[in-house]
Amino acid sequence: MRILVATAVPVERDAVARSFAGPAVDVLAVGVGPALAAAGTATALARTPYDLVVSAGIAGGFQPYAPVGSLVVADEITAADLGAETPDGFLPVTELGFGTVTHRPPEALVREAVAATGARAGAVLTVSTVTGTAARAAALRDRHPTALAEAMEGFGVAEAAALHGVPVLEVRAVSNPVGPRDRAAWRIADALTALTEGFGKLAPVLESWNQA
């Protein structure tokens, strides 16, 4: 079982690698945002055959569903702002007649990851612009009622994995509430600690998992 863990930035990479690294695991910082994450992940997949790709890092959590410091495992990875604004509201790219906006990790793997870590399972949204208002946070939850968190890389990582025929998982530790940007409410260090602890529990599950 060879695993690629893709994070956005080196501090996330280091948090994962502290408890989850070995000869069959590569933890790479592939860049911020869906485009760079997709490019970096696709490059890694072209060079090395992997059996599983994991998008990992910190994220904003929709309150009260994903409290700061909690761990989230995606049962769907959705591009929340890939589409078009219309007079009647937002239309995802799928309703425009092309593309995809959602990738679904293997259900059995999600269940095992949740059981091992105590994480919450739900949708993790990928956005190109981080939410900064209560109105946008509410609009995203209205469109995606199972959303627990938002980040900027998961969909890009999942797109690259899908193109290479490799299953994908997304794991996020919540560092701040989704909504108005209040830096005083951010708990990045706590989220990185939760990420390290979570991957310590998750490592045996991922390393032994085989897709049926």
Short mmCIF file of C-alpha atoms in Angstrom, two decimals:
data_model
loop_
_atom_site.label_atom_id
_atom_site.label_comp_id
_atom_site.label_asym_id
_atom_site.label_seq_id
_atom_site.Cartn_x
_atom_site.Cartn_y
_atom_site.Cartn_z
CA MET A 1 0.00 0.00 0.00
CA ARG A 2 1.68 3.22 -1.16
CA ILE A 3 0.07 6.46 0.02
CA LEU A 4 0.41 10.07 -1.06
CA VAL A 5 -0.67 12.68 1.50
CA ALA A 6 -1.07 16.11 -0.11
CA THR A 7 -1.12 19.20 2.10
CA ALA A 8 -1.17 22.85 1.10
CA VAL A 9 1.79 24.22 3.04
CA PRO A 10 4.89 22.87 4.83
CA VAL A 11 3.53 23.41 8.35
CA GLU A 12 0.64 21.04 7.55
CA ARG A 13 3.01 18.58 5.91
CA ASP A 14 5.17 18.55 9.03
CA ALA A 15 2.15 18.07 11.33
CA VAL A 16 1.10 14.97 9.38
CA ALA A 17 4.61 13.60 8.98
CA ARG A 18 5.27 13.71 12.72
CA SER A 19 2.95 10.75 13.21
CA PHE A 20 2.40 9.35 9.74
CA ALA A 21 5.46 8.76 7.61
CA GLY A 22 7.34 5.71 6.44
CA PRO A 23 8.81 4.02 3.39
CA ALA A 24 5.36 3.58 1.82
CA VAL A 25 4.09 7.10 2.62
CA ASP A 26 4.98 10.39 0.93
CA VAL A 27 3.75 13.59 2.58
CA LEU A 28 4.05 16.53 0.17
CA ALA A 29 3.14 20.20 0.35
CA VAL A 30 1.58 20.68 -3.09
CA GLY A 31 0.47 24.32 -2.79
CA VAL A 32 -2.45 26.53 -1.85
CA GLY A 33 -5.68 26.55 -3.84
CA PRO A 34 -7.37 23.97 -6.06
CA ALA A 35 -5.34 24.64 -9.21
CA LEU A 36 -1.90 24.36 -7.62
CA ALA A 37 -3.03 21.41 -5.50
CA ALA A 38 -4.26 19.60 -8.61
CA ALA A 39 -1.06 20.31 -10.52
CA GLY A 40 1.20 19.26 -7.66
CA THR A 41 -0.77 16.09 -6.98
CA ALA A 42 -0.94 15.14 -10.65
CA THR A 43 2.82 15.61 -10.98
CA ALA A 44 3.46 13.33 -8.01
CA LEU A 45 1.05 10.70 -9.37
CA ALA A 46 2.75 10.78 -12.77
CA ARG A 47 6.10 10.03 -11.14
CA THR A 48 5.08 7.37 -8.62
CA PRO A 49 2.30 4.75 -8.58
CA TYR A 50 0.15 5.32 -5.48
CA ASP A 51 -2.73 3.24 -4.16
CA LEU A 52 -4.41 6.05 -2.19
CA VAL A 53 -4.28 9.86 -2.13
CA VAL A 54 -5.19 11.82 1.01
CA SER A 55 -5.81 15.56 1.06
CA ALA A 56 -4.96 16.79 4.55
CA GLY A 57 -4.63 20.03 6.45
CA ILE A 58 -6.51 22.58 8.48
CA ALA A 59 -9.85 24.12 7.56
CA GLY A 60 -12.64 26.41 8.57
CA GLY A 61 -15.51 24.63 10.30
CA PHE A 62 -19.21 25.37 9.93
CA GLN A 63 -20.55 26.08 13.39
CA PRO A 64 -21.82 24.36 15.47
CA TYR A 65 -21.39 21.24 13.36
CA ALA A 66 -17.57 21.17 13.34
CA PRO A 67 -16.13 22.94 16.40
CA VAL A 68 -12.68 24.46 16.41
CA GLY A 69 -10.15 21.74 17.23
CA SER A 70 -12.29 18.91 15.87
CA LEU A 71 -11.34 16.51 13.08
CA VAL A 72 -13.43 16.07 9.92
CA VAL A 73 -13.36 13.26 7.36
CA ALA A 74 -14.99 14.05 4.01
CA ASP A 75 -17.69 11.73 2.75
CA GLU A 76 -17.87 14.05 -0.24
CA ILE A 77 -15.36 16.52 -1.63
CA THR A 78 -17.21 19.31 -3.42
CA ALA A 79 -16.12 22.40 -5.34
CA ALA A 80 -18.51 24.92 -3.84
CA ASP A 81 -17.80 27.90 -6.11
CA LEU A 82 -17.19 26.22 -9.47
CA GLY A 83 -20.04 27.45 -11.64
CA ALA A 84 -21.88 30.64 -12.50
CA GLU A 85 -23.79 33.37 -10.71
CA THR A 86 -27.22 33.97 -12.23
CA PRO A 87 -30.15 36.27 -11.38
CA ASP A 88 -31.73 33.23 -9.71
CA GLY A 89 -28.64 32.36 -7.70
CA PHE A 90 -25.56 30.18 -8.06
CA LEU A 91 -25.46 27.33 -10.58
CA PRO A 92 -22.80 24.62 -10.22
CA VAL A 93 -20.88 23.75 -13.35
CA THR A 94 -22.76 20.45 -13.63
CA GLU A 95 -26.03 22.33 -14.15
CA LEU A 96 -24.35 24.25 -16.95
CA GLY A 97 -23.92 20.94 -18.74
CA PHE A 98 -20.30 20.00 -18.19
CA GLY A 99 -17.70 19.01 -15.63
CA THR A 100 -18.12 17.63 -12.14
CA VAL A 101 -18.24 19.27 -8.74
CA THR A 102 -18.13 16.31 -6.35
CA HIS A 103 -15.85 13.36 -5.66
CA ARG A 104 -16.85 10.70 -3.12
CA PRO A 105 -14.21 8.85 -1.11
CA PRO A 106 -14.75 5.11 -0.58
CA GLU A 107 -17.55 4.69 1.96
CA ALA A 108 -15.84 1.86 3.84
CA LEU A 109 -12.66 3.88 4.22
CA VAL A 110 -14.60 6.88 5.53
CA ARG A 111 -16.33 4.67 8.11
CA GLU A 112 -13.05 3.14 9.24
CA ALA A 113 -11.36 6.54 9.45
CA VAL A 114 -14.19 7.96 11.56
CA ALA A 115 -14.16 4.94 13.87
CA ALA A 116 -10.41 5.15 14.37
CA THR A 117 -10.18 8.88 15.00
CA GLY A 118 -13.56 9.93 16.42
CA ALA A 119 -13.83 12.43 13.58
CA ARG A 120 -17.10 13.71 12.15
CA ALA A 121 -18.04 12.68 8.61
CA GLY A 122 -19.62 15.14 6.19
CA ALA A 123 -18.99 17.22 3.11
CA VAL A 124 -15.80 19.25 2.91
CA LEU A 125 -16.18 22.15 0.51
CA THR A 126 -13.36 23.43 -1.67
CA VAL A 127 -13.40 27.17 -2.33
CA SER A 128 -11.07 29.46 -4.26
CA THR A 129 -11.99 32.38 -2.00
CA VAL A 130 -12.19 31.75 1.73
CA THR A 131 -15.53 32.72 3.26
CA GLY A 132 -15.39 36.00 5.17
CA THR A 133 -19.02 36.83 5.95
CA ALA A 134 -21.88 35.26 7.85
CA ALA A 135 -24.09 35.62 4.77
CA ARG A 136 -21.80 33.56 2.56
CA ALA A 137 -21.36 30.94 5.30
CA ALA A 138 -25.15 30.61 5.53
CA ALA A 139 -25.51 30.45 1.74
CA LEU A 140 -22.94 27.66 1.50
CA ARG A 141 -24.68 25.63 4.21
CA ASP A 142 -28.02 26.18 2.47
CA ARG A 143 -26.60 24.78 -0.77
CA HIS A 144 -24.66 22.02 0.98
CA PRO A 145 -26.62 20.95 4.09
CA THR A 146 -24.10 18.26 5.09
CA ALA A 147 -21.07 20.56 4.87
CA LEU A 148 -18.81 20.50 7.92
CA ALA A 149 -15.78 22.41 6.68
CA GLU A 150 -14.30 24.46 3.88
CA ALA A 151 -10.73 24.46 2.60
CA MET A 152 -8.97 25.28 -0.65
CA GLU A 153 -7.31 22.12 -1.95
CA GLY A 154 -9.42 18.98 -1.60
CA PHE A 155 -11.25 19.15 -4.92
CA GLY A 156 -8.03 19.82 -6.82
CA VAL A 157 -6.35 16.83 -5.17
CA ALA A 158 -9.42 14.69 -5.89
CA GLU A 159 -9.51 15.73 -9.55
CA ALA A 160 -5.89 14.68 -9.99
CA ALA A 161 -6.52 11.38 -8.20
CA ALA A 162 -9.57 10.66 -10.35
CA LEU A 163 -7.64 11.28 -13.56
CA HIS A 164 -5.11 8.67 -12.41
CA GLY A 165 -7.76 6.22 -11.22
CA VAL A 166 -6.67 6.41 -7.58
CA PRO A 167 -9.12 6.63 -4.63
CA VAL A 168 -9.02 9.77 -2.51
CA LEU A 169 -9.77 10.76 1.08
CA GLU A 170 -9.83 14.20 2.72
CA VAL A 171 -9.06 14.78 6.40
CA ARG A 172 -9.20 18.23 7.99
CA ALA A 173 -8.64 19.66 11.46
CA VAL A 174 -10.75 22.75 12.18
CA SER A 175 -8.75 25.88 13.00
CA ASN A 176 -11.46 28.55 12.82
CA PRO A 177 -15.17 29.09 12.27
CA VAL A 178 -16.41 29.66 8.71
CA GLY A 179 -17.74 33.21 8.53
CA PRO A 180 -16.52 36.67 9.49
CA ARG A 181 -12.72 36.75 9.59
CA ASP A 182 -11.78 37.04 13.25
CA ARG A 183 -8.10 36.24 13.66
CA ALA A 184 -8.49 36.23 17.43
CA ALA A 185 -10.73 33.18 17.07
CA TRP A 186 -8.22 31.20 15.01
CA ARG A 187 -6.59 28.22 16.74
CA ILE A 188 -4.06 27.10 14.16
CA ALA A 189 -1.67 25.51 16.63
CA ASP A 190 -4.50 23.52 18.20
CA ALA A 191 -5.68 22.38 14.77
CA LEU A 192 -2.18 21.26 13.78
CA THR A 193 -1.94 19.29 17.02
CA ALA A 194 -5.31 17.68 16.27
CA LEU A 195 -4.05 16.85 12.77
CA THR A 196 -0.96 15.14 14.15
CA GLU A 197 -2.96 13.18 16.72
CA GLY A 198 -5.59 12.25 14.17
CA PHE A 199 -3.08 10.87 11.70
CA GLY A 200 -1.41 8.94 14.48
CA LYS A 201 -4.69 7.05 14.91
CA LEU A 202 -5.47 6.99 11.20
CA ALA A 203 -2.13 5.64 9.97
CA PRO A 204 -2.83 1.94 10.69
CA VAL A 205 -6.21 2.18 8.96
CA LEU A 206 -4.78 3.75 5.81
CA GLU A 207 -1.72 1.52 5.65
CA SER A 208 -3.80 -1.67 5.89
CA TRP A 209 -6.75 -0.57 3.76
CA ASN A 210 -7.42 -2.32 0.47
CA GLN A 211 -10.14 -1.19 -1.89
CA ALA A 212 -12.46 -4.08 -2.74
#
